Every structure is written in structure tokens, then in C-alpha cells.
Amino acid sequence: SYFYKVDGVDDQNEYEVKINASNEEMQTQNPERLDLDEQNGQKKKEDALDTSNLISIEKAADIAVKEVGGGEATDWELNKELGTIYWEVKVKKGNQTTQVKLNSQTGKILATEIDA
């Protein structure tokens, strides 16, 4: 079944929530205290995602499947690394799974990796 995973922070804690896409049931984990160097808004500033002008999850899946040469998109994540916000899409084709990272605003392929 599909679910949404949401990670977030406030000035002192880090949170994780999973929401079942079918029945909207929510599971939360106990907050984790941030390290001292991440508190007072530092981690919140570093991890903030600019969600303006994102390509849709459907378009990201289509681009990833095309990059792999067919198959089915099974997992999607929106992440940030070194200031770049990207979609990471897992595509299953036969017995092979490929992770495709693409720029979340342009759709440009950043990397592909075949899971062993």
C-alpha cells in the first residue's frame, strides 16, 4: 500500500509522520531532540524545501520511467541535498529496480542507480 512520509523540524525537535494513502490513518513517532548545533532554527533553515514550481509527482514518475526504458514507478521522495531539491523515483522493471534522481523544478536527470 502507498503512504506519505513527512519529516519536519521545529526549533528543538525532529518529527516523522506516516499517512496511509488509502485510509488516511496517521502514524507518528516520538519527536527526537535535535543536536545543539541544529537547534534554534538552524536545521529548519538548512532543511527547508522551496516547493514552488515543482513538477508533479506524475510527471516525475513519467520522466523516471522513460529514463529507465519502461517499467513502473513504485516509490517517490522529495529531498534536498547540497541546496538542490530533487525527486527520487524508484522504477521497477522486471526484477531490476532503478533509482532515478531528477531536479524537482526542471525534470533534468541528476543521477541513476541500479539497486543490486
PDB file of C-alpha atoms in Angstrom, residues 10-92:
ATOM      1  CA  ASP A  10      10.826  22.916  14.786  1.00  0.00           C
ATOM      2  CA  ASP A  11      13.459  24.830  16.739  1.00  0.00           C
ATOM      3  CA  GLN A  12      14.129  21.964  19.172  1.00  0.00           C
ATOM      4  CA  ASN A  13      12.814  18.642  17.760  1.00  0.00           C
ATOM      5  CA  GLU A  14      12.620  16.495  14.644  1.00  0.00           C
ATOM      6  CA  TYR A  15       9.344  14.745  13.732  1.00  0.00           C
ATOM      7  CA  GLU A  16       8.249  11.909  11.428  1.00  0.00           C
ATOM      8  CA  VAL A  17       4.691  11.117  10.350  1.00  0.00           C
ATOM      9  CA  LYS A  18       3.429   8.378   8.008  1.00  0.00           C
ATOM     10  CA  ILE A  19      -0.021   8.688   6.440  1.00  0.00           C
ATOM     11  CA  ASN A  20      -1.690   5.712   4.752  1.00  0.00           C
ATOM     12  CA  ALA A  21      -2.780   6.893   1.278  1.00  0.00           C
ATOM     13  CA  SER A  22      -5.826   4.595   1.254  1.00  0.00           C
ATOM     14  CA  ASN A  23      -7.439   5.215   4.616  1.00  0.00           C
ATOM     15  CA  GLU A  24      -5.596   8.374   5.772  1.00  0.00           C
ATOM     16  CA  GLU A  25      -4.545   6.637   9.007  1.00  0.00           C
ATOM     17  CA  MET A  26      -1.677   8.544  10.588  1.00  0.00           C
ATOM     18  CA  GLN A  27       1.242   7.040  12.488  1.00  0.00           C
ATOM     19  CA  THR A  28       3.566   9.328  14.395  1.00  0.00           C
ATOM     20  CA  GLN A  29       6.886   8.650  16.032  1.00  0.00           C
ATOM     21  CA  ASN A  30       8.068  10.291  19.202  1.00  0.00           C
ATOM     22  CA  PRO A  31       9.935  13.514  18.455  1.00  0.00           C
ATOM     23  CA  GLU A  32      13.720  13.334  18.549  1.00  0.00           C
ATOM     24  CA  ARG A  33      15.645  16.135  20.188  1.00  0.00           C
ATOM     25  CA  LEU A  34      17.908  17.979  17.754  1.00  0.00           C
ATOM     26  CA  ASP A  35      21.635  18.200  18.427  1.00  0.00           C
ATOM     27  CA  LEU A  36      22.698  21.501  19.975  1.00  0.00           C
ATOM     28  CA  ASP A  37      24.232  22.758  16.718  1.00  0.00           C
ATOM     29  CA  GLU A  38      20.916  22.092  14.901  1.00  0.00           C
ATOM     30  CA  GLN A  39      18.630  23.832  17.420  1.00  0.00           C
ATOM     31  CA  ASN A  40      17.197  27.360  17.375  1.00  0.00           C
ATOM     32  CA  GLY A  41      16.134  27.193  13.749  1.00  0.00           C
ATOM     33  CA  GLN A  42      19.468  26.107  12.237  1.00  0.00           C
ATOM     34  CA  LYS A  43      18.270  22.700  10.955  1.00  0.00           C
ATOM     35  CA  LYS A  44      14.912  24.175   9.964  1.00  0.00           C
ATOM     36  CA  LYS A  45      16.736  26.732   7.797  1.00  0.00           C
ATOM     37  CA  GLU A  46      19.062  24.118   6.260  1.00  0.00           C
ATOM     38  CA  ASP A  47      16.304  21.580   5.510  1.00  0.00           C
ATOM     39  CA  ALA A  48      13.620  23.985   4.258  1.00  0.00           C
ATOM     40  CA  LEU A  49      12.181  22.931   0.885  1.00  0.00           C
ATOM     41  CA  ASP A  50      11.101  25.514  -1.655  1.00  0.00           C
ATOM     42  CA  THR A  51       8.036  23.812  -3.082  1.00  0.00           C
ATOM     43  CA  SER A  52       7.202  26.498  -5.624  1.00  0.00           C
ATOM     44  CA  ASN A  53       7.323  25.463  -9.273  1.00  0.00           C
ATOM     45  CA  LEU A  54       7.677  21.735  -8.549  1.00  0.00           C
ATOM     46  CA  ILE A  55       6.931  19.333 -11.355  1.00  0.00           C
ATOM     47  CA  SER A  56       4.117  16.991 -10.368  1.00  0.00           C
ATOM     48  CA  ILE A  57       4.785  13.575  -8.898  1.00  0.00           C
ATOM     49  CA  GLU A  58       3.127  12.081 -12.015  1.00  0.00           C
ATOM     50  CA  LYS A  59       5.473  13.968 -14.337  1.00  0.00           C
ATOM     51  CA  ALA A  60       8.485  12.964 -12.231  1.00  0.00           C
ATOM     52  CA  ALA A  61       7.374   9.316 -12.472  1.00  0.00           C
ATOM     53  CA  ASP A  62       6.906   9.576 -16.249  1.00  0.00           C
ATOM     54  CA  ILE A  63      10.390  11.075 -16.701  1.00  0.00           C
ATOM     55  CA  ALA A  64      11.963   8.387 -14.495  1.00  0.00           C
ATOM     56  CA  VAL A  65      10.204   5.513 -16.284  1.00  0.00           C
ATOM     57  CA  LYS A  66      11.283   6.947 -19.653  1.00  0.00           C
ATOM     58  CA  GLU A  67      14.884   7.231 -18.408  1.00  0.00           C
ATOM     59  CA  VAL A  68      14.870   3.555 -17.376  1.00  0.00           C
ATOM     60  CA  GLY A  69      13.250   2.488 -20.648  1.00  0.00           C
ATOM     61  CA  GLY A  70       9.958   1.273 -19.205  1.00  0.00           C
ATOM     62  CA  GLY A  71       8.691  -0.273 -16.015  1.00  0.00           C
ATOM     63  CA  GLU A  72       6.587   1.075 -13.153  1.00  0.00           C
ATOM     64  CA  ALA A  73       7.332   3.850 -10.659  1.00  0.00           C
ATOM     65  CA  THR A  74       6.855   2.415  -7.154  1.00  0.00           C
ATOM     66  CA  ASP A  75       8.272   4.979  -4.693  1.00  0.00           C
ATOM     67  CA  TRP A  76       8.698   8.748  -4.742  1.00  0.00           C
ATOM     68  CA  GLU A  77      10.596  11.041  -2.386  1.00  0.00           C
ATOM     69  CA  LEU A  78      11.153  14.769  -2.398  1.00  0.00           C
ATOM     70  CA  ASN A  79      14.578  15.530  -0.908  1.00  0.00           C
ATOM     71  CA  LYS A  80      17.216  18.225  -0.674  1.00  0.00           C
ATOM     72  CA  GLU A  81      20.951  17.786  -0.973  1.00  0.00           C
ATOM     73  CA  LEU A  82      23.598  20.484  -1.275  1.00  0.00           C
ATOM     74  CA  GLY A  83      20.883  23.077  -1.887  1.00  0.00           C
ATOM     75  CA  THR A  84      19.232  21.137  -4.738  1.00  0.00           C
ATOM     76  CA  ILE A  85      15.663  19.916  -4.283  1.00  0.00           C
ATOM     77  CA  TYR A  86      15.065  16.710  -6.210  1.00  0.00           C
ATOM     78  CA  TRP A  87      12.572  13.912  -6.767  1.00  0.00           C
ATOM     79  CA  GLU A  88      13.936  10.435  -6.190  1.00  0.00           C
ATOM     80  CA  VAL A  89      11.803   7.876  -8.010  1.00  0.00           C
ATOM     81  CA  LYS A  90      12.230   4.103  -7.813  1.00  0.00           C
ATOM     82  CA  VAL A  91      11.327   2.318 -11.026  1.00  0.00           C
ATOM     83  CA  LYS A  92      10.793  -1.430 -11.110  1.00  0.00           C
TER      84      LYS A  92
END
